Coordinates of C-alpha atoms in Angstrom, one line a residue:
X165 CA 0.0 0.0 0.0
X166 CA 1.3 3.5 -0.8
X167 CA 1.2 5.7 2.1
X168 CA 0.3 9.5 1.8
X169 CA 3.0 11.9 2.4
X170 CA 1.3 15.0 1.1
X171 CA -2.4 15.9 1.9
X172 CA -3.3 16.3 -1.9
X173 CA -2.4 14.0 -4.9
X174 CA -0.5 16.7 -6.9
X175 CA 1.2 20.0 -6.4
X176 CA -1.6 22.3 -8.2
X177 CA -4.1 21.2 -5.4
X178 CA -1.7 21.7 -2.7
X179 CA -0.8 25.2 -4.0
X180 CA -4.5 26.1 -4.3
X181 CA -5.0 24.9 -0.6
X182 CA -1.9 27.0 0.7
X183 CA -3.6 30.0 -1.0
X184 CA -7.1 29.3 0.5
X185 CA -5.6 28.8 3.9
X186 CA -3.5 31.9 3.8
X187 CA -6.8 33.7 3.1
X188 CA -8.6 32.0 5.9
X189 CA -5.9 32.0 8.6
X190 CA -5.9 35.7 9.6
X191 CA -9.7 35.5 10.5
X192 CA -9.4 32.2 12.1
X193 CA -6.4 33.3 14.5
X194 CA -8.1 36.6 15.3
X195 CA -11.3 35.0 16.2
X196 CA -9.5 32.4 18.3
X197 CA -7.5 35.2 20.2
X198 CA -10.6 37.4 20.5
X199 CA -12.6 34.6 22.3
X200 CA -9.7 33.3 24.2
X201 CA -9.1 36.6 25.8
X202 CA -12.6 36.3 27.5
X203 CA -12.1 32.8 28.8
X204 CA -9.6 32.9 31.5
X205 CA -8.3 29.7 33.0
X206 CA -8.2 29.2 36.8
X207 CA -4.5 29.5 36.7
X208 CA -4.8 33.0 35.2
X209 CA -7.6 33.8 37.6
X210 CA -5.4 32.9 40.5
X211 CA -2.5 35.0 39.1
X212 CA -4.8 38.1 38.8
X213 CA -6.1 37.5 42.4
X214 CA -2.6 37.2 43.8
X215 CA -0.9 39.9 41.9
X216 CA -2.5 43.3 42.1
X217 CA -0.1 44.5 39.0
X218 CA -1.3 41.6 36.9
X219 CA -1.5 43.1 33.4
X220 CA -3.7 40.3 31.8
X221 CA -6.8 42.4 32.3
X222 CA -5.1 45.5 30.9
X223 CA -3.9 43.9 27.9
X224 CA -7.4 42.4 27.1
X225 CA -9.1 45.9 27.2
X226 CA -6.5 47.3 25.0
X227 CA -6.2 44.7 22.4
X228 CA -9.8 43.6 22.2
X229 CA -10.8 46.6 20.1
X230 CA -7.8 45.9 17.8
X231 CA -8.6 42.2 17.5
X232 CA -12.2 43.1 16.7
X233 CA -11.2 45.6 14.0
X234 CA -8.7 43.4 12.2
X235 CA -11.2 40.6 12.5
X236 CA -13.9 42.6 10.6
X237 CA -11.3 43.7 7.9
X238 CA -10.3 39.9 7.4
X239 CA -13.9 38.7 6.7
X240 CA -13.8 39.3 3.1
X241 CA -10.8 37.7 2.6
X242 CA -11.8 34.8 4.6
X243 CA -14.9 34.3 2.6
X244 CA -13.0 34.1 -0.5
X245 CA -10.6 31.6 1.1
X246 CA -13.4 29.6 2.4
X247 CA -15.2 29.3 -1.0
X248 CA -11.8 27.9 -2.4
X249 CA -11.0 25.7 0.5
X250 CA -14.3 24.1 1.0
X251 CA -14.4 22.1 -2.4
X252 CA -10.6 21.2 -2.1
X253 CA -11.5 19.0 0.7
X254 CA -13.2 16.5 -1.3
X255 CA -9.8 15.6 -3.0
X256 CA -7.8 15.7 0.3
X257 CA -6.4 12.5 1.7
X258 CA -7.5 11.4 5.2
X259 CA -4.0 11.5 6.8
X260 CA -0.3 12.5 6.4
X261 CA 2.4 10.2 6.7
X262 CA 5.8 11.3 7.8
X263 CA 9.0 9.2 8.0
X264 CA 12.3 10.3 9.6
X265 CA 14.9 10.3 6.8
X266 CA 17.8 11.3 8.8
X267 CA 18.5 8.0 10.8
X268 CA 21.9 9.0 12.1
X269 CA 22.7 10.2 15.8
X270 CA 21.7 13.6 14.9
X271 CA 18.3 12.4 14.0
X272 CA 17.8 11.1 17.5
X273 CA 15.6 8.0 16.6
X274 CA 17.1 4.8 17.8
X275 CA 17.1 2.2 15.2
X276 CA 15.7 -1.2 16.0
X277 CA 17.3 -4.5 14.9
X278 CA 15.0 -6.8 13.0
X279 CA 13.5 -9.5 15.2
X280 CA 13.6 -12.8 13.6
X281 CA 10.9 -14.4 15.7
X282 CA 13.3 -16.9 17.3
X283 CA 14.5 -17.5 20.9
X284 CA 12.7 -15.8 23.5
X285 CA 9.2 -13.9 23.1
X286 CA 9.2 -10.2 22.5
X287 CA 7.2 -7.7 24.5
X288 CA 5.8 -4.5 22.9
X289 CA 5.1 -1.2 24.8
X290 CA 1.8 0.7 23.9
X291 CA 0.7 4.3 25.2
X292 CA -2.5 6.2 24.6
X293 CA -3.4 9.7 25.8
X294 CA -5.9 12.4 25.1
X295 CA -4.0 15.8 24.7
X296 CA -6.7 18.3 24.3
X297 CA -4.5 20.2 21.6
X298 CA -7.5 22.3 20.5
X299 CA -7.5 25.9 19.2
X300 CA -6.6 28.0 22.3
X301 CA -10.3 29.4 22.6
X302 CA -11.7 25.9 22.6
X303 CA -8.9 24.6 24.9
X304 CA -10.0 27.0 27.6
X305 CA -13.4 25.6 27.8
X306 CA -11.4 22.5 29.3
X307 CA -9.3 24.9 31.6
X308 CA -6.1 24.6 29.6
X309 CA -4.1 27.2 27.3
X310 CA -1.4 28.0 25.2
X311 CA -1.9 25.0 22.9
X312 CA 1.3 25.6 20.8
X313 CA 3.7 25.6 23.9
X314 CA 2.0 22.7 25.2
X315 CA 2.3 20.8 22.2
X316 CA 6.0 21.2 22.0
X317 CA 6.3 20.5 25.8
X318 CA 4.3 17.4 25.6
X319 CA 6.4 15.9 22.8
X320 CA 9.4 16.7 24.7
X321 CA 8.4 14.9 27.7
X322 CA 7.1 11.8 25.6
X323 CA 10.4 11.8 23.7
X324 CA 12.7 12.2 27.0
X325 CA 10.6 9.6 28.8
X326 CA 10.6 7.0 26.0
X327 CA 14.3 7.3 25.4
X328 CA 15.7 7.5 29.1
X329 CA 17.8 4.7 30.2
X330 CA 15.9 1.9 32.1
X331 CA 16.8 1.5 35.6
X332 CA 16.4 -2.0 36.9
X333 CA 17.1 -2.7 40.6
X334 CA 17.8 -6.4 41.5
X335 CA 17.9 -7.3 45.2
X336 CA 20.1 -10.3 46.3
X337 CA 19.4 -11.5 49.7
X338 CA 20.6 -14.8 51.3
X339 CA 17.5 -14.9 53.4
X340 CA 14.8 -14.3 50.7
X341 CA 15.2 -17.2 48.0
X342 CA 12.5 -15.9 45.7
X343 CA 14.1 -12.3 45.6
X344 CA 17.6 -13.9 45.0
X345 CA 16.2 -16.1 42.2
X346 CA 14.5 -13.1 40.6
X347 CA 17.8 -11.0 40.7
X348 CA 19.8 -13.7 38.8
X349 CA 17.2 -15.0 36.4
X350 CA 16.2 -11.4 35.6
X351 CA 19.7 -10.8 34.1
X352 CA 19.1 -13.7 31.8
X353 CA 17.9 -12.2 28.5
X354 CA 20.2 -9.9 26.8
X355 CA 19.5 -10.7 23.3
X356 CA 21.8 -10.2 20.5
X357 CA 21.2 -8.6 17.1
X358 CA 20.6 -12.0 15.7
X359 CA 17.7 -12.5 17.9
X360 CA 19.0 -15.3 19.9
X361 CA 19.0 -15.2 23.7
X362 CA 22.4 -15.2 25.2
X363 CA 22.9 -16.6 28.7
X364 CA 24.6 -14.5 31.4
X365 CA 27.7 -16.0 32.5
X366 CA 27.2 -18.0 35.8
X367 CA 30.3 -16.3 37.6
X368 CA 28.0 -13.3 38.8
X369 CA 29.6 -12.1 41.9
X370 CA 27.4 -11.0 44.8
X371 CA 28.6 -7.9 46.4
X372 CA 27.1 -5.7 49.2
X373 CA 27.6 -2.5 47.1
X374 CA 25.3 -0.8 44.7
X375 CA 26.6 -1.2 41.0
X376 CA 25.3 1.0 38.3
X377 CA 25.7 0.2 34.6
X378 CA 25.1 3.2 32.5
X379 CA 26.4 4.9 29.1
X380 CA 29.1 6.8 30.9
X381 CA 32.4 5.6 32.4
X382 CA 31.7 2.0 30.9
X383 CA 34.7 -0.3 30.5
X384 CA 34.7 -3.8 28.9
X385 CA 36.3 -5.2 32.1
X386 CA 33.1 -3.9 34.0
X387 CA 31.0 -5.8 31.9
X388 CA 33.0 -9.1 32.4
X389 CA 33.0 -8.5 36.0
X390 CA 29.1 -8.2 36.4
X391 CA 28.6 -11.1 34.1
X392 CA 26.7 -9.2 31.4
X393 CA 26.9 -10.4 27.8
X394 CA 27.2 -8.0 24.9
X395 CA 24.3 -7.4 22.6
X396 CA 20.9 -5.9 22.6
X397 CA 18.5 -6.5 25.4
X398 CA 15.2 -8.2 24.7
X399 CA 13.2 -5.0 24.6
X400 CA 15.2 -3.8 21.5
X401 CA 17.5 -1.3 23.2
X402 CA 21.2 -1.7 23.8
X403 CA 23.1 -2.2 27.1
X404 CA 24.2 1.2 26.6
X405 CA 20.6 2.3 27.2
X406 CA 20.2 0.3 30.4
X407 CA 21.2 1.3 34.0
X408 CA 21.3 -1.9 36.2
X409 CA 21.5 -1.4 39.8
X410 CA 22.2 -4.6 41.9
X411 CA 21.8 -4.5 45.6
X412 CA 24.0 -7.3 47.0
X413 CA 23.3 -9.3 50.3
X414 CA 25.7 -11.5 52.1
X415 CA 29.1 -11.4 50.2
X416 CA 29.6 -15.1 51.1
X417 CA 26.3 -16.1 49.4
X418 CA 26.9 -18.7 46.6
X419 CA 25.9 -17.6 43.2
X420 CA 23.7 -20.0 41.4
X421 CA 25.3 -22.5 39.0
X422 CA 25.1 -21.8 35.2
X423 CA 23.2 -24.0 33.1
X424 CA 22.9 -24.2 29.2
X425 CA 20.6 -21.5 27.9
X426 CA 17.5 -22.6 26.0
X427 CA 16.2 -20.5 23.1
X428 CA 12.6 -20.6 24.5
X429 CA 13.1 -18.6 27.7
X430 CA 13.3 -15.1 28.6
X431 CA 13.2 -13.9 32.1
X432 CA 11.9 -10.5 31.7
X433 CA 9.4 -11.3 29.1
X434 CA 6.4 -13.5 29.9
X435 CA 4.8 -13.1 26.5
X436 CA 4.9 -15.9 24.0
X437 CA 6.5 -15.4 20.8
X438 CA 4.4 -14.0 17.9
X439 CA 4.5 -17.2 15.8
X440 CA 2.8 -18.9 18.6
X441 CA -0.3 -17.0 19.1
X442 CA -1.7 -13.6 20.1
X443 CA -1.1 -11.1 22.9
X444 CA -3.4 -11.3 26.0
X445 CA -6.3 -9.9 24.1
X446 CA -6.6 -12.9 21.8
X447 CA -5.3 -15.6 24.3
X448 CA -8.7 -16.3 25.1
X449 CA -11.6 -15.9 23.0
X450 CA -14.2 -15.6 25.5
X451 CA -13.1 -12.0 26.7
X452 CA -14.0 -11.2 30.1
X453 CA -14.1 -15.1 31.2
X454 CA -10.9 -16.3 32.8
X455 CA -7.6 -14.7 33.1
X456 CA -4.9 -13.4 31.0
X457 CA -3.2 -16.4 29.5
X458 CA -0.1 -14.7 28.1
X459 CA 1.1 -11.9 30.5
X460 CA 3.4 -9.4 29.0
X461 CA 5.9 -7.4 31.1
X462 CA 5.3 -3.7 31.2
X463 CA 8.2 -1.5 30.7
X464 CA 6.8 1.6 32.4
X465 CA 8.3 0.9 35.7
X466 CA 11.6 2.3 36.7
X467 CA 12.1 -0.3 39.6
X468 CA 11.3 -3.8 38.8
X469 CA 11.7 -6.7 41.2
X470 CA 10.6 -9.8 39.8
X471 CA 9.7 -13.3 41.6
X472 CA 11.2 -16.3 39.8
X473 CA 7.6 -17.5 38.9
X474 CA 7.2 -14.5 36.5
X475 CA 10.0 -15.9 34.2
X476 CA 9.3 -18.2 31.4
X477 CA 8.9 -17.9 27.7
X478 CA 5.4 -19.2 26.7
X479 CA 3.1 -17.6 29.4
X480 CA 1.0 -20.8 29.2
X481 CA -0.7 -21.9 32.5
X482 CA 0.9 -25.1 32.7
X483 CA 4.4 -23.9 31.6
X484 CA 7.2 -24.7 34.1
X485 CA 10.3 -22.7 35.1
X486 CA 12.6 -25.2 33.3
X487 CA 13.5 -22.6 30.6
X488 CA 15.4 -20.4 32.8
X489 CA 19.2 -20.7 31.8
X490 CA 19.9 -21.2 35.6
X491 CA 19.9 -24.0 38.0
X492 CA 18.1 -23.0 41.1
X493 CA 18.2 -24.7 44.5
X494 CA 15.7 -27.1 45.6
X495 CA 14.0 -24.3 47.7
X496 CA 14.0 -22.0 44.8
X497 CA 12.4 -24.6 42.6
X498 CA 9.7 -25.3 45.1
X499 CA 8.9 -21.6 45.0
X500 CA 9.0 -21.4 41.4
X501 CA 6.4 -24.1 41.0
X502 CA 3.9 -21.9 43.1
X503 CA 2.4 -20.2 40.1
X504 CA 1.2 -16.7 40.6
X505 CA -1.9 -15.4 39.1
X506 CA -1.1 -14.4 35.6
X507 CA -2.2 -10.8 36.2
X508 CA 0.7 -10.4 38.7
X509 CA 3.0 -10.5 35.6
X510 CA 2.0 -6.8 35.0
X511 CA 3.4 -3.7 36.7
X512 CA 0.3 -2.4 38.5
X513 CA 1.3 1.2 39.4
X514 CA 0.9 4.8 38.7
X515 CA 4.1 6.2 37.1
X516 CA 5.1 9.8 36.8
X517 CA 7.3 9.0 33.9
X518 CA 6.2 8.0 30.3
X519 CA 7.0 4.5 29.7
X520 CA 10.7 3.7 28.5
X521 CA 11.3 2.1 25.2
X522 CA 7.7 2.8 24.0
X523 CA 7.0 1.3 20.6
X524 CA 3.6 2.6 19.7
X525 CA 2.0 5.9 20.6
X526 CA -1.8 6.6 19.9
X527 CA -3.0 10.1 20.8
X528 CA -6.4 11.8 20.7
X529 CA -7.6 15.4 20.4
X530 CA -4.5 16.6 18.5
X531 CA -6.9 18.9 16.5
X532 CA -4.8 21.8 15.9
X533 CA -2.9 21.6 12.8
X534 CA 0.2 23.8 13.9
X535 CA 0.3 22.0 17.3
X536 CA 0.2 18.6 15.3
X537 CA 3.3 19.8 13.4
X538 CA 5.2 20.7 16.6
X539 CA 4.3 17.5 18.3
X540 CA 5.6 15.6 15.2
X541 CA 8.9 17.4 15.1
X542 CA 9.4 16.6 18.7
X543 CA 8.4 12.9 18.6
X544 CA 10.4 12.3 15.5
X545 CA 13.5 12.3 17.8
X546 CA 12.4 8.9 18.9
X547 CA 9.7 7.7 16.5
X548 CA 10.7 7.1 12.9
X549 CA 7.2 6.7 11.7
X550 CA 4.2 9.1 12.3
X551 CA 0.6 9.7 11.0
X552 CA -1.0 13.0 11.7
X553 CA -3.7 15.4 10.6
X554 CA -5.9 12.3 10.5
X555 CA -9.5 13.0 9.3
X556 CA -11.8 14.8 6.7
X557 CA -13.0 18.4 6.5
X558 CA -16.0 20.0 5.0
X559 CA -19.0 17.9 3.6
X560 CA -17.9 14.5 2.7
X561 CA -19.1 10.8 3.4
X562 CA -19.9 12.1 6.9
X563 CA -23.3 13.8 7.4
X564 CA -22.4 17.0 9.0
X565 CA -19.9 19.8 8.1
X566 CA -16.6 19.0 9.7
X567 CA -14.7 22.0 11.0
X568 CA -12.0 19.8 12.7
X569 CA -10.2 16.7 11.7
X570 CA -10.4 13.4 13.9
X571 CA -7.6 14.6 16.5
X572 CA -6.0 11.1 15.9
X573 CA -2.2 10.9 16.0
X574 CA -0.1 7.6 15.6
X575 CA 3.8 7.3 16.1
X576 CA 5.6 4.1 15.7
X577 CA 9.1 2.7 15.9
X578 CA 8.2 0.0 13.4
X579 CA 7.5 0.3 9.9
X580 CA 3.7 0.9 8.8
X581 CA 2.5 -1.3 6.2
X582 CA -1.1 -0.3 5.7
X583 CA -3.5 2.4 6.8
X584 CA -7.2 3.0 6.8
X585 CA -9.4 5.6 8.3
X586 CA -13.2 5.8 8.7
X587 CA -15.3 8.6 10.0
X588 CA -18.2 7.9 12.3
X589 CA -21.5 9.1 10.6
X590 CA -23.6 9.4 13.7
X591 CA -21.9 12.2 15.6
X592 CA -24.1 15.0 16.9
X593 CA -24.1 18.5 18.2
X594 CA -20.6 19.6 19.2
X595 CA -19.1 16.2 18.5
X596 CA -20.4 16.5 14.9
X597 CA -18.2 19.3 14.0
X598 CA -15.1 17.1 14.4
X599 CA -14.4 14.1 12.1
X600 CA -14.1 11.7 15.0
X601 CA -13.5 8.1 13.8
X602 CA -11.3 5.2 13.8
X603 CA -7.5 4.7 12.4
X604 CA -6.4 1.2 11.5
X605 CA -2.8 0.4 11.1
X606 CA -0.8 -2.7 10.2
X607 CA 2.8 -2.6 11.3
X608 CA 5.5 -5.2 10.7
X609 CA 7.6 -6.0 13.9
X610 CA 9.9 -8.8 12.6
X611 CA 10.1 -11.9 10.3
X612 CA 10.9 -15.6 10.8
X613 CA 14.0 -17.3 9.5
X614 CA 11.4 -18.8 6.6
X615 CA 10.8 -15.0 5.7
X616 CA 7.4 -15.0 7.1
X617 CA 6.5 -11.4 8.0
X618 CA 5.4 -11.0 11.7
X619 CA 2.8 -8.1 11.9
X620 CA 0.5 -6.5 14.3
X621 CA -2.8 -4.6 14.0
X622 CA -3.5 -1.4 15.9
X623 CA -6.5 0.6 16.1
X624 CA -6.8 4.0 17.5
X625 CA -10.3 5.7 18.0
X626 CA -12.1 8.4 19.7
X627 CA -15.9 7.7 20.6
X628 CA -18.7 10.2 21.1
X629 CA -18.2 12.3 24.1
X630 CA -21.7 13.4 25.3
X631 CA -22.4 11.3 28.2
X632 CA -26.1 10.7 27.7
X633 CA -25.6 9.3 24.1
X634 CA -24.7 5.7 25.2
X635 CA -26.5 4.3 22.2
X636 CA -24.4 6.6 19.7
X637 CA -21.2 5.0 21.3
X638 CA -22.4 1.5 21.0
X639 CA -23.2 2.0 17.4
X640 CA -19.7 3.4 16.9
X641 CA -18.4 0.3 18.6
X642 CA -20.2 -1.9 16.2
X643 CA -18.9 0.0 13.2
X644 CA -15.3 -0.2 14.7
X645 CA -15.4 -4.0 14.8
X646 CA -16.8 -4.2 11.2
X647 CA -14.3 -1.8 9.8
X648 CA -11.4 -3.5 11.6
X649 CA -12.8 -7.0 10.4
X650 CA -12.7 -5.5 6.7
X651 CA -9.3 -4.0 7.2
X652 CA -7.7 -7.1 8.4
X653 CA -9.4 -9.0 5.3
X654 CA -8.1 -6.6 2.8
X655 CA -4.6 -6.3 4.1
X656 CA -4.0 -9.9 5.0
X657 CA -1.6 -11.7 2.3
X658 CA -1.9 -15.1 4.2
X659 CA -4.1 -18.0 3.7
X660 CA -4.4 -21.3 5.8
X661 CA -2.5 -23.2 3.0
X662 CA 0.2 -20.6 2.6
X663 CA 0.6 -18.5 5.7
X664 CA 3.0 -15.6 4.6
X665 CA 2.2 -13.6 7.9
X666 CA 2.1 -14.3 11.4
X667 CA 0.0 -11.8 13.5
X668 CA 1.7 -11.0 16.8
X669 CA -1.0 -8.8 18.3
X670 CA -4.4 -7.0 17.7
X671 CA -4.8 -3.9 19.9
X672 CA -7.6 -1.5 20.1
X673 CA -6.8 1.7 22.1
X674 CA -8.2 5.4 22.3
X675 CA -10.6 7.5 24.2
X676 CA -13.9 5.6 24.7
X677 CA -15.5 8.2 26.7
X678 CA -17.0 5.7 29.1
X679 CA -15.8 3.5 32.0
X680 CA -16.4 0.1 33.6
X681 CA -17.7 1.3 36.8
X682 CA -20.5 4.1 36.2
X683 CA -24.0 3.0 36.3
X684 CA -24.7 5.4 33.4
X685 CA -22.4 3.3 31.1
X686 CA -24.0 -0.1 31.7
X687 CA -25.0 -0.3 27.9
X688 CA -21.4 0.2 26.6
X689 CA -19.9 -2.1 29.5
X690 CA -22.0 -5.0 28.0
X691 CA -20.8 -4.4 24.4
X692 CA -19.9 -7.6 22.4
X693 CA -16.4 -5.9 21.9
X694 CA -15.3 -7.2 25.4
X695 CA -16.1 -10.7 24.3
X696 CA -13.5 -10.4 21.3
X697 CA -10.9 -8.4 23.2
X698 CA -9.3 -8.5 26.6
X699 CA -9.3 -5.4 28.9
X700 CA -6.4 -6.0 31.1
X701 CA -8.1 -3.9 34.0
X702 CA -11.6 -5.6 33.7
X703 CA -13.1 -8.7 35.3
X704 CA -16.4 -8.2 33.8
X705 CA -19.2 -5.5 33.3
X706 CA -19.1 -3.1 36.2
X707 CA -16.3 -5.0 37.8
X708 CA -12.6 -4.1 37.6
X709 CA -9.4 -5.8 38.9
X710 CA -8.5 -5.0 42.4
X711 CA -5.5 -3.1 41.6
X712 CA -7.2 -0.8 38.7
X713 CA -7.4 2.8 39.7
X714 CA -10.1 5.1 38.2
X715 CA -10.0 8.9 38.3
X716 CA -12.4 11.5 37.7
X717 CA -10.6 15.0 37.8
X718 CA -12.6 18.1 37.6
X719 CA -11.0 20.5 35.1
X720 CA -11.5 23.2 37.6
X721 CA -9.0 21.5 39.9
X722 CA -6.1 21.2 37.2
X723 CA -3.9 23.8 38.8
X724 CA -4.4 22.6 42.5
X725 CA -1.1 21.7 44.1
X726 CA -2.2 18.1 44.8
X727 CA -2.5 17.3 41.2
X728 CA -0.6 20.0 39.1
X729 CA 2.8 18.1 38.9
X730 CA 3.4 14.3 37.8
X731 CA 4.8 13.4 41.1
X732 CA 1.9 14.9 43.0
X733 CA -0.8 13.4 40.8
X734 CA 0.9 10.0 41.3
X735 CA 0.6 10.5 45.0

């Protein structure tokens, strides 16, 4: 499939669109500033109350007549621009695809070695967020402001969080066999560029000190002393990107003996390899019933202490711990046989950091075009493939006139193979002004030694927002399932007799605008989507896992000290 790198099929239409937008933009910007000046946020109100010399009110009084006069003067040009802009939207493509061409160190995006689907399984990290990057006047209705600056800041935070070195803390204690087993077994899985798991030498020496492994001050002898093999860790990063902190116990403690490494085991990743099946969403077809059959290790945590029972390559309920490349004592083996609930393989925590080693990012409400461009420029420091400005404008297949795009934004470290977008036709009132819909993507995450592609499917959506419209959201979920089935059928190059592709995962994420606890959302909670896909936080309709945390933060309280910083919100 050809991915669209420009919004229009030829330069002539692009030039006409540029001219039309140049005529429209002054009126759009002035109207936005004029309305925004009369919609102060609670932050600005507090500044005004605390500072008697606050000049915002004076600036509003001075500039309002100027904005108003310029707005009236720009209306004729905007009218001509609109007459030119509106028919052009029928030829506009539904997204813009951007790929980072400069892959060197200056580009900033870390290259991924191709996964060959051999050896241990591989985990993937997903993130989804609603950014509320609306025109400033509309953003202020949600008590946020300065959309352009926020877009740049958000992009920097996501990039810095995703590309930061991972810190892993392993605790060795001669009195706690499960923790000791975890500390050594968790060092098992450095994975070379050839995709083969490499065993950590058995001569790991326990120390009573805290040892840091980072990208500064490293020496080859340090690696040998700490028993770390060279090569890429299983997550796709390099050892230079990892910081390993080992807290030792008794120095006289005897390290476990080394055993032959097997290709099937990976201590840090409990998910099975892609050729063997789906991710937790598809490990069981009965949706809510049962538990996650194939737990994947989250990489959001900065501090990870894993029990030995978490280790293993298949994630099957009956799998034993024999795949660990280390022999454990009889006591450790007995502890390892006590299987924990599969859900315990996830890191159930609220983190103040964006996930490290993020693979896929699905964003909503990136409505403003200039903000989307700023966000794209920042995220290209980490993600090689980005889709933005997704949606339609004007009068097209959707029923009402669309003033805003869908707000969907997608970034990936893996190549995008196919893309499809559909606009929900049943949006109404304020939601009907945006082309909310669903974005479907097919990505290639690796290949097998037999040259079979290993692919994944990702769907990103934003459902109807008005709380009283449960029926509309259910209709949209029906459409989502139908469109996804058609997308998978049209993009699949495999058959039962000739499987050219192996599907590693099928994930749906986005802003669903309902939750699993509120009584007003009972209709959505019982939708058939949850019989085909597994929500890892959900036990059933109206019932969450014990570790799930729900929030309902009033926008008026966004700037309260208790929640206005990541650390405070985490607490």
